[in-house]
Amino acid sequence: MQAGLAYPNSFIVIGVMPMHARWWGRLMQDAGQRGGVSELRSPTDSIGAHHVALIRRVADSSDRSAFADLYTYYAPRLKTYLRRLGSSEAAAEELVQEVMLQVWRKAALFDPTRAAVTTWIFTIARNKRIDALRRERRPEIEAGDPPPAVYDAPLAERALELAYDSERLQDALKTLPESQATVISMSFLEDKTHSMIADELDIPLGTVKSRLRLAFRRLRHVFGDFA
Amino acid sequence: MNPRHHPASDWLLALGAGTLDEAQATVVAAHAEWCPACRVKVDCAEAIGGAMLASLPPTAMSVGAFDRFLQCMAATDNLREQGSAPSLNGFAHSGLPLSLAKFVPQGIDVLPWKHLAPGVRGVRLPIHSRRGIQLCLFEADPGAVFGSHTHGGSEMSLVLRGAYHVNGLRFGPGDSEDSEPGSRHMAVADPEEGCLCVAFIEGVNRPDGFLARLLQPFTGL
Ligand SMILES: [Zn+2]
């Protein structure tokens, strides 16, 4: 078990999806009616949808094997994220454990109609890290817990879209022009403010901002809701 | 009514990325609570973060990390949420956006307001800042003039109540005004309602900042 967990790719068994959850069956049915099944079978899509199903199993039945799969996938990626943001090896692991503990505890609060699993986990990690930096300030109630998830048919479809969008975003990130990809990456993965990016790249602040806006606009097109 | 003046999208992106200083994050997030359009953009920024997380190469956790996790999990399992989260919709009892209300748990009336100019009061909120960026509330009586200065560092204000007018534009509740360094400024509080605003102020030690100058008397600079 231990060895398997150290290697994040071991879990990826595309196509073998847990079908016991009631909503999941509905989700599949719904997608089928809308002609979405072919999309659902695309390999990238199944990872995000699979993670939604895993979270649901954790929430519904405290399913530890489902959680172990999530841990195997996310813990090593979270560690990379936190290391890049400047945490030490030990601090990064500590924070990863805190993030995953939050995932375990709050699985019932995850709402797949608001965000993909990876987005939800990203926000937990981002907030944990910010909290760690601000720890000298008084402890506070965590704002931002979403209301409990409600699973019905149209929402299940929305959840599927979000999971799918997240993977299309990953593809879109790879197609950004170098200059835009650099500023996005420095912003998200190096914790650089816009002025720090400007200093480091030796370009005007206005150029950093306009590159970020251009990249953001382009990435937002993935969601389709935008002009 | 939804706000008409929004922070530039790079601010919303930075909020999602987590790179804003706490004062900046508070003002931008407070606007997003008011503004469905900007909330969607923040959601998008977070989705970009999620996509980046999923795309990262894994770094192996140390040996036994998952076992240690399981022990910790077993020890604290009574803390699990059962699916009854407090709903986070809109505003605190004080009528302030939640992201701001947490800094003024007793409401704004008990804050140590200081006189800044005729008809204008301000107060600095206690906040952690890595970069010396301050979070301030200011309140102006109807018709009060804030002044006309050149900005020093970047500043952003958000109207909480009432309105003010700048260069023929009206900034009402939920509107944010993003002032780049060097921009000109001439603000007049609404002649009937006055205004209550929150703002973050960068580079308070630069005497030419509009809010910075306004707030000098109580920032001690
Ligand atoms: Zn807005």
Coordinates of C-alpha atoms and ligand atoms in Angstrom, one line a residue:
Chain A
M1 CA 0.0 0.0 0.0
Q2 CA 2.7 2.4 1.0
A3 CA 4.7 1.9 -2.2
G4 CA 1.6 2.4 -4.3
L5 CA 0.8 5.6 -2.5
A6 CA 4.1 7.1 -3.2
Y7 CA 3.5 6.9 -6.9
P8 CA 0.6 9.0 -8.0
N9 CA 0.0 7.5 -11.3
S10 CA -0.8 4.1 -9.9
F11 CA -4.4 4.9 -9.4
I12 CA -5.3 6.0 -12.9
V13 CA -7.6 3.2 -14.0
I14 CA -9.6 5.1 -16.6
G15 CA -13.0 3.7 -17.3
V16 CA -13.5 1.8 -14.0
M17 CA -15.8 4.2 -12.2
P18 CA -17.6 3.6 -9.0
M19 CA -21.3 3.3 -9.9
H20 CA -22.9 2.8 -6.6
A21 CA -23.6 6.4 -5.8
R22 CA -27.1 7.3 -6.7
W23 CA -26.3 10.7 -8.1
W24 CA -23.6 9.3 -10.3
G25 CA -26.0 7.0 -12.0
R26 CA -28.2 10.0 -12.6
L27 CA -25.3 12.0 -13.9
M28 CA -24.4 9.3 -16.4
Q29 CA -28.1 9.0 -17.4
D30 CA -28.4 12.7 -17.8
A31 CA -25.2 13.0 -19.8
G32 CA -26.5 10.2 -22.0
Q33 CA -29.7 12.0 -22.8
R34 CA -27.8 15.1 -23.7
G35 CA -25.5 13.1 -25.9
G36 CA -22.7 13.7 -23.5
V37 CA -21.5 10.2 -23.1
S38 CA -19.0 10.3 -25.8
E39 CA -17.4 13.3 -24.1
L40 CA -17.5 11.5 -20.8
R41 CA -15.4 8.8 -22.3
S42 CA -12.6 11.0 -23.3
P43 CA -9.7 10.1 -21.0
T44 CA -9.0 13.5 -19.7
D45 CA -12.7 14.0 -18.8
S46 CA -12.8 10.8 -16.7
I47 CA -10.1 11.9 -14.3
G48 CA -12.1 14.9 -13.1
A49 CA -15.4 13.1 -13.0
H50 CA -13.7 10.2 -11.3
H51 CA -12.4 12.5 -8.6
V52 CA -15.9 13.9 -8.0
A53 CA -17.1 10.3 -7.5
L54 CA -14.3 9.6 -5.1
I55 CA -15.1 12.7 -3.0
R56 CA -18.7 11.6 -2.9
R57 CA -17.8 8.2 -1.6
V58 CA -15.7 9.9 1.1
A59 CA -18.6 12.1 2.0
D60 CA -21.3 9.4 1.9
S61 CA -19.6 6.5 3.5
S62 CA -16.2 7.7 4.8
D63 CA -14.7 5.4 2.2
R64 CA -11.0 5.2 3.0
S65 CA -9.9 3.6 -0.2
A66 CA -11.5 6.4 -2.2
F67 CA -9.7 8.8 0.0
A68 CA -6.4 7.0 -0.4
D69 CA -6.8 7.4 -4.2
L70 CA -7.3 11.1 -3.8
Y71 CA -4.3 11.3 -1.5
T72 CA -2.2 9.4 -3.9
Y73 CA -3.1 11.8 -6.7
Y74 CA -3.1 15.2 -4.9
A75 CA -0.6 14.9 -2.0
P76 CA 2.5 14.8 -4.3
R77 CA 1.1 17.6 -6.5
L78 CA 0.3 19.7 -3.5
K79 CA 3.8 19.2 -2.3
T80 CA 5.2 20.4 -5.6
Y81 CA 2.9 23.4 -5.5
L82 CA 4.0 24.3 -1.9
R83 CA 7.7 23.7 -2.6
R84 CA 7.5 26.1 -5.6
L85 CA 5.9 28.7 -3.5
G86 CA 8.9 28.6 -1.2
S87 CA 7.9 26.2 1.7
S88 CA 10.7 24.0 3.0
E89 CA 10.5 20.2 2.5
A90 CA 9.1 19.7 6.1
A91 CA 6.8 22.7 6.0
A92 CA 5.4 21.6 2.6
E93 CA 4.7 18.1 3.9
E94 CA 3.0 19.5 7.0
L95 CA 0.8 21.7 4.9
V96 CA -0.1 18.9 2.5
Q97 CA -1.2 16.8 5.5
E98 CA -3.3 19.7 6.7
V99 CA -4.9 20.2 3.3
M100 CA -5.7 16.5 2.9
L101 CA -7.2 16.4 6.4
Q102 CA -9.4 19.3 5.4
V103 CA -10.4 17.3 2.3
W104 CA -11.3 14.4 4.5
R105 CA -13.2 16.5 7.0
K106 CA -15.0 18.7 4.5
A107 CA -15.8 16.2 1.8
A108 CA -19.5 16.6 2.5
L109 CA -19.2 20.3 1.9
F110 CA -17.7 20.0 -1.5
D111 CA -20.1 21.2 -4.2
P112 CA -19.3 19.8 -7.6
T113 CA -21.6 22.4 -9.2
R114 CA -19.3 25.2 -8.1
A115 CA -15.8 23.9 -8.8
A116 CA -13.8 20.9 -10.0
V117 CA -12.2 18.8 -7.3
T118 CA -8.7 20.1 -8.2
T119 CA -10.0 23.7 -8.0
W120 CA -11.5 23.0 -4.6
I121 CA -8.3 21.4 -3.3
F122 CA -6.2 24.3 -4.8
T123 CA -8.2 26.8 -2.9
I124 CA -7.8 24.9 0.3
A125 CA -4.1 24.7 -0.2
R126 CA -3.9 28.4 -1.2
N127 CA -5.8 29.4 1.9
K128 CA -3.8 27.2 4.3
R129 CA -0.6 28.6 3.0
I130 CA -1.9 32.2 3.4
D131 CA -3.1 31.3 6.9
A132 CA 0.3 29.9 7.7
L133 CA 2.0 33.2 6.6
R134 CA -0.5 35.2 8.7
R135 CA -0.4 33.0 11.7
E136 CA 0.7 35.8 13.9
R137 CA -2.7 37.4 13.5
R138 CA -5.6 36.2 15.6
P139 CA -7.1 32.9 14.6
E140 CA -10.4 33.4 12.7
I141 CA -13.4 31.5 11.6
E142 CA -12.8 30.2 8.2
A143 CA -15.0 32.2 5.9
G144 CA -15.7 30.7 2.5
D145 CA -17.2 27.3 3.3
P146 CA -19.6 26.7 0.6
P147 CA -23.1 25.5 1.4
P148 CA -23.7 21.8 1.4
A149 CA -23.9 20.2 -2.0
V150 CA -27.3 19.4 -3.5
Y151 CA -27.2 16.7 -6.1
D152 CA -30.0 16.8 -8.7
A153 CA -30.0 16.1 -12.3
P154 CA -29.2 19.5 -13.9
L155 CA -26.6 20.2 -11.2
A156 CA -25.0 16.9 -11.9
E157 CA -24.6 17.9 -15.4
R158 CA -23.1 21.2 -14.3
A159 CA -20.7 19.2 -12.1
L160 CA -19.6 17.2 -15.1
E161 CA -19.1 20.4 -17.1
L162 CA -16.9 21.8 -14.4
A163 CA -14.8 18.7 -14.1
Y164 CA -14.4 18.7 -17.9
D165 CA -13.6 22.5 -18.0
S166 CA -10.8 22.0 -15.6
E167 CA -9.1 19.5 -17.9
R168 CA -9.7 21.7 -20.9
L169 CA -8.1 24.5 -18.9
Q170 CA -5.0 22.4 -18.4
D171 CA -4.8 22.0 -22.2
A172 CA -5.4 25.7 -22.7
L173 CA -2.6 26.6 -20.3
K174 CA -0.2 24.7 -22.5
T175 CA -1.2 26.7 -25.6
L176 CA -0.6 30.1 -24.0
P177 CA 2.1 32.2 -25.7
E178 CA 5.3 31.9 -23.7
S179 CA 5.2 35.5 -22.5
Q180 CA 1.7 35.0 -21.0
A181 CA 2.5 31.5 -19.6
T182 CA 5.5 33.0 -17.8
V183 CA 3.5 35.7 -16.0
I184 CA 0.7 33.3 -15.1
S185 CA 3.1 30.8 -13.8
M186 CA 5.0 33.3 -11.7
S187 CA 1.8 34.5 -10.3
F188 CA 0.2 31.2 -9.3
L189 CA 3.3 29.1 -8.7
E190 CA 5.9 31.5 -7.4
D191 CA 3.8 33.8 -5.3
K192 CA 5.1 36.8 -7.2
T193 CA 3.2 40.1 -7.1
H194 CA 2.8 42.0 -10.3
S195 CA 5.5 44.4 -9.4
M196 CA 7.9 41.6 -8.4
I197 CA 7.2 40.0 -11.8
A198 CA 7.9 43.4 -13.5
D199 CA 11.2 43.7 -11.6
E200 CA 12.3 40.2 -12.3
L201 CA 11.5 40.2 -16.0
D202 CA 12.7 43.8 -16.3
I203 CA 9.5 44.9 -18.1
P204 CA 7.1 47.7 -17.1
L205 CA 4.3 46.9 -14.6
G206 CA 1.7 47.9 -17.2
T207 CA 3.1 45.2 -19.5
V208 CA 2.8 42.5 -16.8
K209 CA -0.8 43.5 -16.1
S210 CA -1.7 43.5 -19.8
R211 CA -0.1 40.1 -20.4
L212 CA -2.0 38.8 -17.4
R213 CA -5.3 40.2 -18.6
L214 CA -4.7 38.8 -22.1
A215 CA -3.9 35.3 -20.7
F216 CA -6.9 35.5 -18.3
R217 CA -9.3 36.5 -21.1
R218 CA -8.0 33.6 -23.2
L219 CA -8.3 31.1 -20.4
R220 CA -11.8 32.3 -19.5
H221 CA -13.0 31.4 -23.0
V222 CA -12.7 27.8 -21.9
F223 CA -15.7 28.4 -19.7
G224 CA -17.7 29.8 -22.6
D225 CA -19.7 32.1 -20.4
F226 CA -17.7 35.1 -21.5
A227 CA -17.7 37.5 -24.3
Chain B
M1 CA -28.2 46.9 -8.3
N2 CA -24.9 45.4 -9.4
P3 CA -21.8 47.5 -9.3
R4 CA -20.8 49.4 -12.4
H5 CA -17.1 50.0 -11.7
H6 CA -15.0 46.9 -11.3
P7 CA -11.4 46.1 -10.4
A8 CA -9.3 45.3 -13.5
S9 CA -9.2 41.6 -14.2
D10 CA -5.6 41.2 -13.2
W11 CA -6.6 42.1 -9.6
L12 CA -9.3 39.3 -9.7
L13 CA -6.7 36.9 -11.1
A14 CA -4.3 37.8 -8.3
L15 CA -7.0 37.2 -5.7
G16 CA -7.5 33.7 -7.1
A17 CA -3.8 33.0 -7.3
G18 CA -3.4 34.1 -3.7
T19 CA -0.7 36.7 -4.3
L20 CA -2.5 39.7 -2.9
D21 CA -1.6 41.3 0.4
E22 CA -4.3 40.9 3.0
A23 CA -5.5 44.5 2.6
Q24 CA -5.7 44.2 -1.1
A25 CA -7.4 40.8 -0.9
T26 CA -10.0 42.2 1.5
V27 CA -11.0 45.1 -0.8
V28 CA -11.1 43.0 -4.0
A29 CA -13.0 40.1 -2.3
A30 CA -15.5 42.6 -0.8
H31 CA -16.2 43.9 -4.3
A32 CA -16.6 40.3 -5.6
E33 CA -19.2 39.6 -2.9
W34 CA -21.2 42.5 -4.3
C35 CA -20.6 41.7 -8.0
P36 CA -21.7 38.5 -9.7
A37 CA -19.7 39.2 -12.8
C38 CA -16.4 39.6 -10.8
R39 CA -17.3 36.6 -8.7
V40 CA -17.4 34.5 -11.9
K41 CA -13.9 35.8 -12.8
V42 CA -12.5 34.9 -9.4
D43 CA -14.0 31.4 -9.8
C44 CA -12.2 31.2 -13.1
A45 CA -9.0 32.3 -11.6
E46 CA -9.3 29.6 -9.0
A47 CA -10.1 27.1 -11.7
I48 CA -6.8 28.1 -13.4
G49 CA -5.1 27.4 -10.1
G50 CA -6.8 24.0 -10.0
A51 CA -5.8 23.2 -13.5
M52 CA -2.2 24.2 -12.7
L53 CA -2.2 22.0 -9.6
A54 CA -3.4 19.0 -11.6
S55 CA -0.7 19.7 -14.2
L56 CA 2.2 19.8 -11.8
P57 CA 4.7 17.0 -11.7
P58 CA 4.4 15.1 -8.5
T59 CA 7.0 15.2 -5.7
A60 CA 7.0 12.0 -3.7
M61 CA 5.9 12.4 -0.1
S62 CA 8.3 11.1 2.5
V63 CA 8.1 7.4 3.5
G64 CA 5.3 6.8 5.9
A65 CA 3.5 10.1 5.2
F66 CA 0.2 8.4 4.5
D67 CA 0.4 6.3 7.6
R68 CA 1.1 9.4 9.7
F69 CA -1.8 11.0 8.0
L70 CA -4.1 8.1 8.9
Q71 CA -3.1 8.3 12.5
C72 CA -3.8 12.0 12.6
M73 CA -7.1 11.4 10.8
A74 CA -8.2 8.8 13.4
A75 CA -7.3 11.1 16.2
T76 CA -9.4 14.0 15.0
D77 CA -12.2 12.2 13.3
N78 CA -14.8 13.7 15.6
L79 CA -14.1 17.0 13.9
R80 CA -15.6 15.8 10.6
E81 CA -18.2 18.0 9.1
Q82 CA -21.6 16.4 8.6
G83 CA -22.7 18.6 5.8
S84 CA -24.3 21.5 7.6
A85 CA -22.1 24.4 6.6
P86 CA -23.1 28.0 7.5
S87 CA -24.4 29.5 4.3
L88 CA -22.1 32.1 2.9
N89 CA -24.4 34.3 1.0
G90 CA -23.7 38.0 0.9
F91 CA -23.3 40.1 4.0
A92 CA -22.8 40.0 7.7
H93 CA -25.3 41.5 10.1
S94 CA -23.4 44.7 10.1
G95 CA -24.3 45.2 6.4
L96 CA -20.6 45.0 5.5
P97 CA -19.3 42.4 3.1
L98 CA -18.1 39.3 5.0
S99 CA -14.5 39.7 3.9
L100 CA -14.4 43.1 5.6
A101 CA -16.8 42.4 8.5
K102 CA -14.4 40.0 10.0
F103 CA -12.0 42.9 10.8
V104 CA -14.8 44.9 12.5
P105 CA -16.6 42.3 14.6
Q106 CA -18.1 45.1 16.8
G107 CA -19.3 47.2 13.9
I108 CA -17.8 50.4 12.7
D109 CA -19.4 52.7 15.2
V110 CA -17.0 51.7 18.0
L111 CA -13.9 52.2 15.9
P112 CA -11.5 55.0 16.8
W113 CA -12.3 57.3 14.0
K114 CA -10.0 60.2 13.4
H115 CA -10.7 63.6 11.9
L116 CA -8.8 63.9 8.6
A117 CA -10.3 66.9 6.9
P118 CA -13.4 69.0 7.2
G119 CA -16.3 66.5 7.1
V120 CA -14.0 63.5 6.5
R121 CA -13.0 60.8 9.0
G122 CA -10.9 57.7 8.7
V123 CA -9.7 54.7 10.6
R124 CA -7.0 52.2 9.9
L125 CA -7.9 48.6 10.5
P126 CA -5.5 46.2 12.2
I127 CA -4.3 43.9 9.5
H128 CA -1.3 41.8 8.7
S129 CA 0.8 43.1 5.8
R130 CA 3.9 41.7 4.3
R131 CA 4.4 44.7 2.2
G132 CA 3.2 47.6 4.3
I133 CA -0.2 48.0 2.6
Q134 CA -2.8 49.4 4.8
L135 CA -6.6 48.8 5.0
C136 CA -8.6 51.9 5.9
L137 CA -12.2 52.9 6.3
F138 CA -13.1 56.5 5.6
E139 CA -16.4 58.3 5.8
A140 CA -17.3 61.7 4.3
D141 CA -20.2 63.9 5.0
P142 CA -22.5 65.0 2.2
G143 CA -20.7 67.3 -0.2
A144 CA -17.3 66.9 1.5
V145 CA -14.3 67.2 -0.8
F146 CA -11.6 64.6 -0.4
G147 CA -9.0 66.6 -2.3
S148 CA -7.1 66.6 -5.5
H149 CA -3.7 65.0 -5.6
T150 CA -1.5 62.8 -7.6
H151 CA -1.3 59.3 -6.5
G152 CA 1.8 57.7 -5.1
G153 CA 1.4 54.0 -4.7
S154 CA -1.6 52.0 -6.0
E155 CA -4.8 52.4 -4.1
M156 CA -8.2 50.9 -4.5
S157 CA -11.4 52.1 -2.8
L158 CA -14.7 50.4 -2.5
V159 CA -17.9 52.3 -1.7
L160 CA -19.8 50.6 1.1
R161 CA -22.6 53.1 1.6
G162 CA -23.6 56.3 -0.2
A163 CA -21.6 57.6 -3.1
Y164 CA -18.9 59.9 -4.3
H165 CA -18.2 61.6 -7.6
V166 CA -14.9 61.8 -9.5
N167 CA -14.5 63.4 -12.9
G168 CA -18.2 63.2 -13.6
L169 CA -18.4 59.5 -12.7
R170 CA -20.5 58.3 -9.8
F171 CA -19.2 55.6 -7.5
G172 CA -22.0 54.0 -5.5
P173 CA -22.3 50.9 -3.3
G174 CA -20.1 48.1 -4.4
D175 CA -18.3 50.2 -7.0
S176 CA -14.5 50.0 -6.8
E177 CA -12.1 52.5 -8.0
D178 CA -8.7 51.3 -9.0
S179 CA -6.2 54.1 -9.0
E180 CA -2.9 53.5 -10.6
P181 CA 0.1 55.5 -9.4
G182 CA 0.2 58.9 -11.1
S183 CA -3.5 59.3 -11.8
R184 CA -5.3 62.6 -11.0
H185 CA -8.1 62.5 -8.5
M186 CA -10.8 64.9 -7.3
A187 CA -13.6 63.3 -5.2
V188 CA -16.7 64.8 -3.8
A189 CA -19.0 62.9 -1.5
D190 CA -22.6 62.6 -2.7
P191 CA -24.5 65.8 -1.7
E192 CA -27.3 63.8 -0.1
E193 CA -25.9 60.6 1.2
G194 CA -22.2 61.3 1.8
C195 CA -20.2 58.0 1.6
L196 CA -18.5 55.3 3.6
C197 CA -15.6 53.5 1.8
V198 CA -13.0 51.0 2.4
A199 CA -9.6 51.3 0.7
F200 CA -6.2 49.7 0.6
I201 CA -3.3 52.0 0.3
E202 CA 0.1 51.2 -0.8
G203 CA 3.2 53.3 -0.2
V204 CA 1.6 55.4 2.6
N205 CA 5.0 57.0 3.1
R206 CA 4.7 58.7 -0.3
P207 CA 3.3 62.1 0.4
D208 CA 1.7 62.5 -3.0
G209 CA -0.8 59.7 -2.6
F210 CA -4.4 60.9 -2.5
L211 CA -5.6 58.6 0.3
A212 CA -2.1 58.4 1.7
R213 CA -2.1 62.2 2.2
L214 CA -5.6 62.1 3.5
L215 CA -4.7 59.4 6.0
Q216 CA -1.3 60.8 7.1
P217 CA -2.6 62.2 10.4
F218 CA -3.2 58.8 11.8
T219 CA -0.7 56.7 10.0
G220 CA 2.0 58.7 11.6
L221 CA 3.8 59.2 8.4
Ligands
ZN1 ZN -17.3 43.6 -10.5

